[in-house]
Short mmCIF file of C-alpha atoms and ligand atoms in Angstrom, two decimals:
data_model
loop_
_atom_site.label_atom_id
_atom_site.label_comp_id
_atom_site.label_asym_id
_atom_site.label_seq_id
_atom_site.Cartn_x
_atom_site.Cartn_y
_atom_site.Cartn_z
CA UNK A 731 -0.23 0.11 -0.39
CA UNK A 732 2.98 2.04 0.71
CA UNK A 733 4.23 1.37 -2.91
CA UNK A 734 0.53 2.67 -4.16
CA UNK A 735 0.79 5.58 -2.30
CA UNK A 736 4.44 6.74 -3.90
CA UNK A 737 2.64 6.25 -7.38
CA UNK A 738 -0.30 8.30 -6.59
CA UNK A 739 1.86 10.79 -5.30
CA UNK A 740 4.55 10.40 -7.71
CA UNK A 741 2.18 10.64 -11.02
CA UNK A 742 0.63 13.84 -9.35
CA UNK A 743 3.63 15.39 -9.08
CA UNK A 744 4.64 14.60 -12.42
CA UNK A 745 1.58 16.09 -13.66
CA UNK A 746 1.72 18.96 -11.85
CA UNK A 747 5.18 19.84 -13.34
CA UNK A 748 4.69 18.88 -16.75
CA UNK A 749 1.85 21.59 -16.16
CA UNK A 750 3.95 24.11 -14.58
CA UNK A 751 6.09 23.69 -17.66
CA UNK A 752 3.67 24.03 -20.24
CA UNK A 753 2.53 27.04 -18.68
CA UNK A 754 5.91 28.85 -17.76
CA UNK A 755 5.77 31.80 -19.47
CA UNK A 756 1.96 32.76 -17.94
CA UNK A 757 2.85 31.06 -14.82
CA UNK A 758 3.36 34.28 -12.91
CA UNK A 759 0.58 36.29 -14.86
CA UNK A 760 -2.95 37.35 -13.91
CA UNK A 761 -4.87 34.86 -16.40
CA UNK A 762 -4.21 31.92 -14.99
CA UNK A 763 -4.69 33.31 -10.78
CA UNK A 764 -7.08 32.75 -8.80
CA UNK A 765 -9.26 30.29 -11.08
CA UNK A 766 -7.93 29.43 -14.83
CA UNK A 767 -4.96 27.92 -13.15
CA UNK A 768 -6.51 25.73 -10.53
CA UNK A 769 -9.56 24.85 -13.02
CA UNK A 770 -6.83 23.46 -15.22
CA UNK A 771 -4.63 21.61 -12.63
CA UNK A 772 -7.74 20.14 -11.20
CA UNK A 773 -9.02 18.96 -14.67
CA UNK A 774 -5.65 16.93 -15.20
CA UNK A 775 -5.71 15.47 -11.57
CA UNK A 776 -8.92 14.35 -12.06
CA UNK A 777 -7.45 12.64 -15.23
CA UNK A 778 -4.91 11.12 -13.21
CA UNK A 779 -6.57 9.95 -10.45
CA UNK A 780 -9.31 8.28 -12.84
CA UNK A 781 -6.56 6.08 -14.53
CA UNK A 782 -5.01 4.82 -11.46
CA UNK A 783 -8.30 4.34 -9.92
CA UNK A 784 -8.89 1.90 -12.97
CA UNK A 785 -5.75 0.47 -12.23
CA UNK A 786 -6.17 -0.63 -9.03
CA UNK A 787 -9.60 -1.82 -9.69
CA UNK A 788 -7.93 -4.58 -12.37
CA UNK A 789 -8.09 -7.83 -10.55
CA UNK A 790 -4.99 -8.85 -12.38
CA UNK A 791 -2.63 -10.98 -9.93
CA UNK A 792 0.71 -9.42 -11.86
CA UNK A 793 -0.27 -6.10 -9.86
CA UNK A 794 -1.06 -7.43 -6.10
CA UNK A 795 2.83 -7.20 -5.09
CA UNK A 796 2.04 -3.45 -6.05
CA UNK A 797 -0.79 -3.11 -4.11
CA UNK A 798 0.14 -5.77 -1.52
CA UNK A 799 -2.93 -8.09 -2.50
CA UNK A 800 -6.18 -7.51 -4.23
CA UNK A 801 -8.30 -6.62 -1.21
CA UNK A 802 -6.22 -3.55 -0.65
CA UNK A 803 -6.22 -2.79 -4.52
CA UNK A 804 -9.73 -2.67 -4.41
CA UNK A 805 -10.09 -0.77 -1.24
CA UNK A 806 -7.55 1.72 -2.91
CA UNK A 807 -9.76 2.07 -5.74
CA UNK A 808 -12.43 2.85 -3.86
CA UNK A 809 -10.47 6.01 -1.97
CA UNK A 810 -8.88 6.99 -5.45
CA UNK A 811 -12.45 7.21 -6.80
CA UNK A 812 -14.05 9.22 -3.87
CA UNK A 813 -10.43 11.68 -4.64
CA UNK A 814 -11.27 11.67 -8.11
CA UNK A 815 -15.13 12.72 -7.40
CA UNK A 816 -13.95 15.71 -4.63
CA UNK A 817 -11.28 16.57 -7.22
CA UNK A 818 -14.23 16.67 -10.41
CA UNK A 819 -16.50 18.84 -8.14
CA UNK A 820 -13.78 21.45 -7.02
CA UNK A 821 -13.11 21.47 -10.80
CA UNK A 822 -16.48 22.45 -11.38
CA UNK A 823 -16.86 24.98 -8.41
CA UNK A 824 -13.99 26.66 -10.02
CA UNK A 825 -15.61 27.58 -13.42
CA UNK A 826 -18.02 29.54 -11.44
CA UNK A 827 -16.67 32.71 -10.51
CA UNK A 828 -15.03 34.08 -13.96
CA UNK A 829 -18.11 33.21 -15.27
CA UNK A 830 -20.54 35.22 -12.88
CA UNK A 831 -22.95 37.60 -14.58
CA UNK A 832 -22.18 36.43 -18.29
CA UNK A 833 -21.82 32.59 -18.95
CA UNK A 834 -22.62 30.76 -16.15
CA UNK A 835 -25.68 29.20 -18.57
CA UNK A 836 -23.64 28.00 -21.05
CA UNK A 837 -21.38 25.98 -18.79
CA UNK A 838 -23.77 24.33 -16.59
CA UNK A 839 -26.63 24.00 -18.62
CA UNK A 840 -26.38 20.94 -21.38
CA UNK A 841 -29.51 22.56 -23.31
CA UNK A 842 -28.10 26.16 -23.44
CA UNK A 843 -27.96 26.97 -27.39
CA UNK A 844 -24.08 28.21 -26.64
CA UNK A 845 -23.07 25.20 -24.66
CA UNK A 846 -20.21 24.03 -26.60
CA UNK A 847 -19.45 20.98 -24.54
CA UNK A 848 -23.13 19.23 -23.34
CA UNK A 849 -21.96 15.43 -23.39
CA UNK A 850 -19.63 16.46 -20.39
CA UNK A 851 -22.16 18.76 -18.58
CA UNK A 852 -24.81 16.23 -18.81
CA UNK A 853 -22.22 13.61 -17.40
CA UNK A 854 -20.75 15.81 -14.28
CA UNK A 855 -24.62 16.51 -13.35
CA UNK A 856 -25.25 12.40 -13.50
CA UNK A 857 -22.12 11.81 -11.20
CA UNK A 858 -23.09 13.29 -8.04
CA UNK A 859 -26.39 11.71 -7.58
CA UNK A 860 -24.74 8.29 -8.41
CA UNK A 861 -21.52 8.71 -6.32
CA UNK A 862 -24.13 9.66 -3.53
CA UNK A 863 -26.25 6.38 -4.52
CA UNK A 864 -23.22 3.74 -4.52
CA UNK A 865 -22.41 4.98 -1.08
CA UNK A 866 -25.45 3.44 0.54
CA UNK A 867 -24.05 -0.04 1.12
CA UNK A 868 -27.98 -1.26 1.33
CA UNK A 869 -28.41 -0.97 -2.39
CA UNK A 870 -28.57 -4.98 -3.58
CA UNK A 871 -25.02 -5.97 -5.38
CA UNK A 872 -25.97 -6.07 -8.80
CA UNK A 873 -27.74 -2.77 -9.09
CA UNK A 874 -24.61 -1.24 -7.23
CA UNK A 875 -22.32 -2.78 -9.31
CA UNK A 876 -24.33 -1.44 -12.57
CA UNK A 877 -24.76 2.11 -11.09
CA UNK A 878 -20.74 1.82 -10.33
CA UNK A 879 -20.06 0.89 -13.99
CA UNK A 880 -22.15 3.96 -15.39
CA UNK A 881 -20.26 6.25 -12.78
CA UNK A 882 -17.34 4.92 -14.66
CA UNK A 883 -18.25 5.48 -17.77
CA UNK A 884 -19.11 9.12 -16.93
CA UNK A 885 -16.06 9.85 -15.23
CA UNK A 886 -13.67 8.38 -18.48
CA UNK A 887 -15.98 11.01 -20.29
CA UNK A 888 -14.91 13.68 -18.17
CA UNK A 889 -11.40 12.66 -18.87
CA UNK A 890 -12.05 12.82 -22.49
CA UNK A 891 -13.41 16.42 -21.65
CA UNK A 892 -10.08 17.29 -20.05
CA UNK A 893 -7.97 16.16 -22.54
CA UNK A 894 -9.59 17.93 -25.39
CA UNK A 895 -10.33 21.46 -23.39
CA UNK A 896 -7.13 22.08 -21.58
CA UNK A 897 -5.25 24.42 -24.12
CA UNK A 898 -2.29 22.92 -22.06
CA UNK A 899 -2.81 19.70 -23.00
CA UNK A 900 -3.06 20.36 -26.69
CA UNK A 901 -0.25 22.75 -27.15
CA UNK A 902 2.38 21.10 -24.82
CA UNK A 903 3.72 17.63 -26.35
CA UNK A 904 5.40 15.92 -23.10
CA UNK A 905 2.52 17.12 -21.12
CA UNK A 906 0.29 15.51 -23.49
CA UNK A 907 2.21 12.92 -24.19
CA UNK A 908 1.89 11.55 -20.40
CA UNK A 909 -1.80 12.10 -20.24
CA UNK A 910 -2.56 10.22 -23.16
CA UNK A 911 0.09 7.47 -21.82
CA UNK A 912 -1.98 7.69 -18.30
CA UNK A 913 -5.42 7.28 -20.15
CA UNK A 914 -3.99 4.49 -22.38
CA UNK A 915 -3.12 2.77 -19.03
CA UNK A 916 -6.79 3.27 -17.57
CA UNK A 917 -8.53 2.14 -20.38
CA UNK A 918 -6.20 -0.86 -21.16
CA UNK A 919 -7.20 -1.80 -17.06
CA UNK A 920 -10.92 -1.35 -17.51
CA UNK A 921 -10.67 -3.50 -20.85
CA UNK A 922 -8.66 -6.10 -19.34
CA UNK A 923 -11.37 -6.01 -16.39
CA UNK A 924 -14.48 -6.16 -17.95
CA UNK A 925 -13.65 -8.02 -21.12
CA UNK A 926 -10.89 -10.44 -20.79
CA UNK A 927 -10.61 -11.15 -17.16
CA UNK A 928 -13.51 -13.87 -17.52
CA UNK A 929 -11.54 -15.90 -20.39
CA UNK A 930 -7.65 -14.55 -19.31
CA UNK A 931 -7.98 -14.35 -15.96
CA UNK A 932 -6.02 -16.80 -13.45
CA UNK A 933 -8.97 -19.21 -14.27
CA UNK A 934 -9.00 -22.81 -12.96
CA UNK A 935 -11.85 -25.65 -13.45
CA UNK A 936 -13.60 -27.04 -11.10
CA UNK A 937 -16.79 -29.19 -10.39
CA UNK A 938 -19.17 -29.21 -7.37
CA UNK A 939 -17.85 -32.39 -5.20
CA UNK A 940 -20.93 -31.62 -2.73
CA UNK A 941 -22.85 -29.15 -0.88
CA UNK A 942 -23.31 -29.60 2.71
CA UNK A 943 -25.21 -27.70 5.29
CA UNK A 944 -23.49 -26.44 8.20
CA UNK A 945 -26.14 -25.24 10.62
CA UNK A 946 -29.24 -23.17 9.05
CA UNK A 947 -27.16 -20.02 7.55
CA UNK A 948 -23.88 -21.41 6.32
CA UNK A 949 -23.10 -23.75 3.43
CA UNK A 950 -19.64 -25.85 2.60
CA UNK A 951 -19.04 -25.82 -1.40
CA UNK A 952 -16.43 -28.72 -1.70
CA UNK A 953 -14.94 -28.21 -5.30
CA UNK A 954 -12.94 -30.64 -6.97
CA UNK A 955 -10.36 -30.15 -9.70
CA UNK A 956 -11.69 -30.90 -13.06
CA UNK A 957 -8.08 -30.57 -14.15
CA UNK A 958 -5.14 -29.42 -12.10
CA UNK A 959 -5.86 -28.10 -8.95
CA UNK A 960 -4.66 -24.42 -7.85
CA UNK A 961 -2.14 -23.85 -5.43
CA UNK A 962 -2.70 -20.96 -2.82
CA UNK A 963 -1.36 -19.89 0.24
CA UNK A 964 -3.60 -20.38 3.47
CA UNK A 965 -5.67 -17.37 3.70
CA UNK A 966 -6.25 -16.58 0.37
CA UNK A 967 -9.54 -15.66 -1.69
CA UNK A 968 -10.84 -16.50 -4.77
CA UNK A 969 -13.60 -15.44 -7.35
CA UNK A 970 -16.37 -18.15 -7.86
CA UNK A 971 -19.04 -18.70 -11.12
CA UNK A 972 -21.09 -21.02 -11.51
CA UNK A 973 -21.64 -22.15 -15.25
CA UNK A 974 -24.89 -23.62 -16.42
CA UNK A 975 -26.87 -24.15 -13.67
CA UNK A 976 -30.97 -23.23 -13.55
CA UNK A 977 -30.42 -22.50 -10.15
CA UNK A 978 -27.86 -19.82 -9.58
CA UNK A 979 -26.94 -17.14 -11.95
CA UNK A 980 -23.50 -16.99 -13.54
CA UNK A 981 -21.92 -14.22 -11.39
CA UNK A 982 -18.55 -13.45 -9.99
CA UNK A 983 -18.64 -13.75 -6.01
CA UNK A 984 -15.42 -13.71 -3.92
CA UNK A 985 -14.80 -16.00 -0.93
CA UNK A 986 -11.69 -16.99 1.50
CA UNK A 987 -11.16 -20.55 0.80
CA UNK A 988 -11.15 -22.40 4.08
CA UNK A 989 -9.53 -25.75 3.12
CA UNK A 990 -5.87 -26.63 3.08
CA UNK A 991 -3.39 -26.20 0.63
CA UNK A 992 -2.58 -29.13 0.81
CA UNK A 993 -5.91 -30.92 0.18
CA UNK A 994 -7.10 -31.97 -3.47
CA UNK A 995 -10.51 -30.23 -2.93
CA UNK A 996 -11.21 -27.05 -2.74
CA UNK A 997 -13.86 -25.97 0.15
CA UNK A 998 -15.87 -22.53 0.69
CA UNK A 999 -17.47 -21.96 3.78
CA UNK A 1000 -20.44 -19.68 2.82
CA UNK A 1001 -22.62 -17.51 5.08
CA UNK A 1002 -26.13 -17.27 3.44
CA UNK A 1003 -26.38 -13.64 2.98
CA UNK A 1004 -28.36 -12.21 0.12
CA UNK A 1005 -30.09 -13.71 -3.51
CA UNK A 1006 -26.88 -15.45 -4.61
CA UNK A 1007 -25.65 -17.10 -1.79
CA UNK A 1008 -29.20 -18.61 -0.89
CA UNK A 1009 -29.50 -20.33 -4.14
CA UNK A 1010 -25.80 -22.35 -3.31
CA UNK A 1011 -28.09 -25.25 -1.75
CA UNK A 1012 -29.95 -26.17 -5.00
CA UNK A 1013 -26.78 -27.22 -6.88
CA UNK A 1014 -26.06 -30.07 -7.80
CA UNK A 1015 -23.10 -32.24 -7.82
CA UNK A 1016 -21.13 -32.19 -11.08
CA UNK A 1017 -21.94 -28.86 -11.98
CA UNK A 1018 -18.98 -26.63 -13.33
CA UNK A 1019 -17.58 -24.21 -11.14
CA UNK A 1020 -14.71 -21.59 -12.32
CA UNK A 1021 -12.45 -20.98 -9.90
CA UNK A 1022 -10.57 -17.41 -10.33
CA UNK A 1023 -7.71 -16.75 -7.95
CA UNK A 1024 -5.98 -16.99 -5.85
CA UNK A 1025 -5.96 -13.53 -4.66
CA UNK A 1026 -5.23 -11.30 -1.51
CA UNK A 1027 -2.17 -11.02 1.13
CA UNK A 1028 -3.83 -11.99 4.11
CA UNK A 1029 -1.74 -15.08 4.69
CA UNK A 1030 0.66 -16.02 7.82
CA UNK A 1031 3.63 -16.20 5.52
CA UNK A 1032 3.27 -12.61 5.37
CA UNK A 1033 4.81 -12.37 9.20
CA UNK A 1034 7.42 -14.81 8.45
CA UNK A 1035 9.72 -13.41 11.31
CA UNK A 1036 6.92 -13.60 13.56
CA UNK A 1037 6.69 -16.42 15.78
CA UNK A 1038 3.83 -15.31 17.87
CA UNK A 1039 0.43 -14.91 16.00
CA UNK A 1040 -3.21 -13.73 17.22
CA UNK A 1041 -6.04 -14.83 14.69
CA UNK A 1042 -9.09 -13.60 15.56
CA UNK A 1043 -12.35 -14.44 13.08
CA UNK A 1044 -16.00 -12.85 13.53
CA UNK A 1045 -18.39 -15.32 12.56
CA UNK A 1046 -17.90 -16.17 8.77
CA UNK A 1047 -14.96 -14.52 8.95
CA UNK A 1048 -12.79 -17.62 10.48
CA UNK A 1049 -13.02 -19.03 7.24
CA UNK A 1050 -9.62 -18.07 6.28
CA UNK A 1051 -8.30 -19.37 9.45
CA UNK A 1052 -9.98 -22.59 9.07
CA UNK A 1053 -7.58 -23.14 5.83
CA UNK A 1054 -4.12 -21.86 8.35
CA UNK A 1055 -5.19 -24.42 10.86
CA UNK A 1056 -6.14 -27.31 8.46
CA UNK A 1057 -2.90 -26.54 7.08
CA UNK A 1058 -0.90 -26.59 10.57
CA UNK A 1059 -1.63 -30.90 10.16
CA UNK A 1060 1.30 -30.69 7.83
CA UNK A 1061 2.93 -27.34 8.33
CA UNK A 1062 5.97 -28.11 10.60
CA UNK A 1063 7.07 -24.40 10.43
CA UNK A 1064 5.93 -24.21 14.95
CA UNK A 1065 4.36 -21.20 15.91
CA UNK A 1066 2.62 -19.82 18.92
CA UNK A 1067 -0.96 -19.18 18.16
CA UNK A 1068 -4.02 -17.90 19.99
CA UNK A 1069 -7.23 -18.30 17.94
CA UNK A 1070 -10.20 -16.41 18.92
CA UNK A 1071 -13.66 -17.33 16.99
CA UNK A 1072 -16.11 -14.51 18.01
CA UNK A 1073 -19.60 -15.10 17.45
CA UNK A 1074 -22.80 -14.21 19.54
CA UNK A 1075 -23.64 -17.60 20.30
CA UNK A 1076 -22.82 -21.52 20.30
CA UNK A 1077 -25.57 -21.75 17.72
CA UNK A 1078 -23.72 -19.45 15.56
CA UNK A 1079 -20.61 -21.48 15.45
CA UNK A 1080 -20.68 -24.12 13.09
CA UNK A 1081 -16.75 -24.37 12.70
CA UNK A 1082 -16.30 -24.69 16.43
CA UNK A 1083 -15.80 -28.43 16.65
CA UNK A 1084 -13.66 -28.73 13.74
CA UNK A 1085 -11.79 -25.87 15.37
CA UNK A 1086 -11.44 -27.56 18.60
CA UNK A 1087 -10.23 -30.81 16.96
CA UNK A 1088 -7.50 -29.10 14.39
CA UNK A 1089 -6.28 -26.99 17.14
CA UNK A 1090 -5.49 -30.10 19.17
CA UNK A 1091 -3.42 -31.78 15.94
CA UNK A 1092 -1.75 -29.14 14.97
CA UNK A 1093 1.90 -29.05 15.31
CA UNK A 1094 1.82 -25.31 16.20
CA UNK A 1095 0.99 -24.62 19.44
CA UNK A 1096 -2.75 -23.17 19.36
CA UNK A 1097 -4.74 -21.89 22.48
CA UNK A 1098 -8.30 -22.00 20.56
CA UNK A 1099 -10.94 -19.93 21.88
CA UNK A 1100 -14.58 -19.73 21.51
CA UNK A 1101 -15.85 -16.39 22.15
CA UNK A 1102 -19.46 -16.59 22.97
CA UNK A 1103 -20.49 -12.30 22.88
CA UNK A 1104 -23.85 -13.26 24.03
CA UNK A 1105 -22.85 -14.14 27.25
CA UNK A 1106 -19.35 -12.50 27.27
CA UNK A 1107 -20.26 -9.19 25.71
CA UNK A 1108 -17.77 -8.10 22.70
CA UNK A 1109 -14.00 -9.54 22.50
CA UNK A 1110 -11.75 -6.93 23.15
CA UNK A 1111 -8.10 -6.09 22.19
CA UNK A 1112 -7.41 -6.02 25.89
CA UNK A 1113 -8.42 -9.11 26.86
CA UNK A 1114 -6.65 -10.83 23.84
CA UNK A 1115 -3.31 -8.57 24.54
CA UNK A 1116 -3.68 -10.29 28.50
CA UNK A 1117 -3.36 -13.62 26.76
CA UNK A 1118 -0.59 -13.02 24.35
CA UNK A 1119 1.52 -10.28 26.00
CA UNK A 1120 3.11 -12.20 28.53
CA UNK A 1121 4.82 -14.44 25.67
CA UNK A 1122 6.45 -11.61 23.94
CA UNK A 1123 5.67 -9.52 20.99
CA UNK A 1124 3.18 -11.04 18.48
CA UNK A 1125 1.16 -9.81 15.47
CA UNK A 1126 -2.46 -9.97 14.97
CA UNK A 1127 -4.54 -11.04 12.01
CA UNK A 1128 -8.46 -10.06 11.58
CA UNK A 1129 -11.16 -10.99 9.46
CA UNK A 1130 -14.99 -10.41 9.40
CA UNK A 1131 -16.74 -6.75 8.88
CA UNK A 1132 -15.38 -3.58 8.24
CA UNK A 1133 -16.91 -2.66 11.42
CA UNK A 1134 -15.26 -5.44 13.00
CA UNK A 1135 -11.71 -4.45 11.96
CA UNK A 1136 -11.73 -0.47 12.16
CA UNK A 1137 -12.84 -1.38 15.92
CA UNK A 1138 -10.30 -4.15 16.53
CA UNK A 1139 -7.73 -2.23 15.24
CA UNK A 1140 -7.94 0.99 16.65
CA UNK A 1141 -8.26 -0.78 19.71
CA UNK A 1142 -4.68 -2.74 19.42
CA UNK A 1143 -3.39 0.01 18.14
CA UNK A 1144 -4.34 1.84 21.07
CA UNK A 1145 -2.04 -0.78 23.11
CA UNK A 1146 0.80 0.28 21.34
CA UNK A 1147 0.89 -2.73 18.37
CA UNK A 1148 2.12 -0.56 15.15
CA UNK A 1149 0.30 -1.35 12.10
CA UNK A 1150 3.21 -3.54 10.85
CA UNK A 1151 1.85 -5.97 12.69
CA UNK A 1152 -1.92 -5.72 11.96
CA UNK A 1153 -3.11 -7.38 8.87
CA UNK A 1154 -7.06 -7.69 7.87
CA UNK A 1155 -9.28 -9.17 5.56
CA UNK A 1156 -12.80 -7.46 5.13
CA UNK A 1157 -15.11 -9.37 3.41
CA UNK A 1158 -17.00 -5.83 2.33
CA UNK A 1159 -15.11 -4.65 -0.63
CA UNK A 1160 -17.43 -1.94 -1.54
C1 FAD B 960 -12.20 -11.02 0.00
C2 FAD B 960 -13.63 -11.49 0.49
C3 FAD B 960 -13.92 -12.82 1.21
C4 FAD B 960 -14.90 -13.25 1.66
N1 FAD B 960 -14.92 -14.47 1.49
C5 FAD B 960 -16.12 -14.91 2.35
C6 FAD B 960 -16.22 -16.39 2.93
O1 FAD B 960 -15.47 -16.89 3.00
N2 FAD B 960 -17.48 -16.73 3.31
C7 FAD B 960 -18.66 -16.06 3.32
O2 FAD B 960 -19.69 -16.79 3.57
N3 FAD B 960 -18.21 -14.84 2.68
C8 FAD B 960 -17.42 -14.55 2.28
N4 FAD B 960 -17.07 -12.84 1.52
C9 FAD B 960 -18.43 -12.20 1.30
C10 FAD B 960 -19.13 -12.47 -0.06
O3 FAD B 960 -18.42 -12.22 -0.97
C11 FAD B 960 -20.84 -12.03 -0.29
O4 FAD B 960 -21.25 -12.31 1.47
C12 FAD B 960 -21.79 -12.55 -1.38
O5 FAD B 960 -20.91 -12.15 -2.02
C13 FAD B 960 -22.88 -12.28 -1.00
O6 FAD B 960 -23.41 -12.68 -2.19
P1 FAD B 960 -25.19 -12.58 -2.19
O7 FAD B 960 -25.65 -11.93 -3.67
O8 FAD B 960 -26.03 -13.83 -1.85
O9 FAD B 960 -25.78 -11.37 -0.80
P2 FAD B 960 -25.76 -9.69 -1.62
O10 FAD B 960 -27.06 -9.50 -0.72
O11 FAD B 960 -26.28 -9.46 -2.81
O12 FAD B 960 -24.85 -8.84 -0.97
C14 FAD B 960 -24.30 -8.74 0.39
C15 FAD B 960 -23.11 -8.02 0.50
O13 FAD B 960 -21.86 -9.15 0.17
C16 FAD B 960 -20.84 -8.23 -1.04
N5 FAD B 960 -20.82 -8.47 -2.21
C17 FAD B 960 -22.14 -9.39 -3.07
N6 FAD B 960 -21.87 -9.73 -4.19
C18 FAD B 960 -20.54 -9.25 -3.90
C19 FAD B 960 -19.60 -9.72 -4.90
N7 FAD B 960 -19.81 -10.30 -6.24
N8 FAD B 960 -18.30 -9.15 -5.33
C20 FAD B 960 -17.97 -8.73 -4.10
N9 FAD B 960 -19.03 -8.04 -3.07
C21 FAD B 960 -19.99 -8.66 -3.15
C22 FAD B 960 -21.48 -6.75 -1.25
O14 FAD B 960 -20.79 -6.06 -0.05
C23 FAD B 960 -22.91 -6.64 -0.37
O15 FAD B 960 -23.58 -5.83 -0.15
C24 FAD B 960 -15.98 -12.54 1.65
C25 FAD B 960 -16.00 -11.42 1.26
C26 FAD B 960 -14.77 -10.83 0.35
C27 FAD B 960 -14.32 -9.62 0.03
#
């Protein structure tokens, strides 16, 4: 993520530097200040940020090391997209003052007879309500996806506007080259994501071996490789899509793997929360499933030097730790592990027996605790710290909802644990 921050700042600095170079003869004149210059530079920053947003959302495995995993890349995509929207808003506002009393309507009313860029103006008007809509988390995922893509198209239109309108871009060759390069990279990224990922992405052919209910709300999807099995680190996640099933639509959904990398079959442990996951029990053995991945940087291998690990899974957030513990059966890289499975009550803990059993058999020393919040209140970092700290420094891995992770991260930071020793997997990417 640090590299990604560096790339963002470096590209924005190059864009700004080239704009200053292109405007060197006017830079100190009143023509550019206080409105025209900032309006031009924000248009270029918008283009720059949109290109990076598209790159961060690519789902390309080759780019994972740059971002520290696909999950982090998608979170960066979200932040850069938000920043692009703010910059766009600032750009639009900067256009107002110089036109007061004369041509405000020409710029902001797409149907004004003198409006020269009406497509861009319509795009600008649509972007803001769309952005607000996708911030609303309760939207059904497919509707959200559709709105999100429309927003992307509108931002790309806004960028096309920046390229054609800003005089500096047209007239100054190095800046034009740089901007076209950024746009090209951004468009290649979106073309890969939308048109090529399904065919050229890291796809592995599996078939459904069994769909096993684990209590009322969870199912285990047991998948058998059709050809070669996928190799992955414990803690990785995949995107899956079911092909040719009348019961389950062909959509891509992310899930952490809950089986060990050493096992032949791939197991996904899935909570039935919405449209797609609630249909999974109807899947028939033998149905083809495309598995894309593995993705993510959420693995104990990220802490190779750290001998003491605290693992905390909330609810279905336990799945990557199931994979890690199953891997412990064949892994003799001894570690001291504290594993917490935080649930409301025992009825909400379908993997309790499996974890208790695995922690006994594991090669590492694993202290396993089922934490029932109904009876004991919320699990806190202070409770965990009390157990683990007498044994020296430890690193923490957290998995669950965004709110759970935010809360736990804040508590561990307050206890003095540095950020470099906390890694997390959020089950909500938006
Ligand atoms: C890295 C990662 C690992 C995950 N691992 C697991 C796991 O091991 N077990 C498990 O039960 N769940 C896991 N999830 C959550 C799982 O992806 C969603 O619960 C599932 O996609 C819901 O689909 P739905 O249509 O049934 O529900 P919906 O009601 O449509 O969606 C519920 C929520 O799930 C998210 N979601 C839905 N569809 C997608 C999608 N295609 N891509 C991204 N997010 C989506 C959205 O935030 C949405 O608000 C994981 C999510 C992520 C990001």
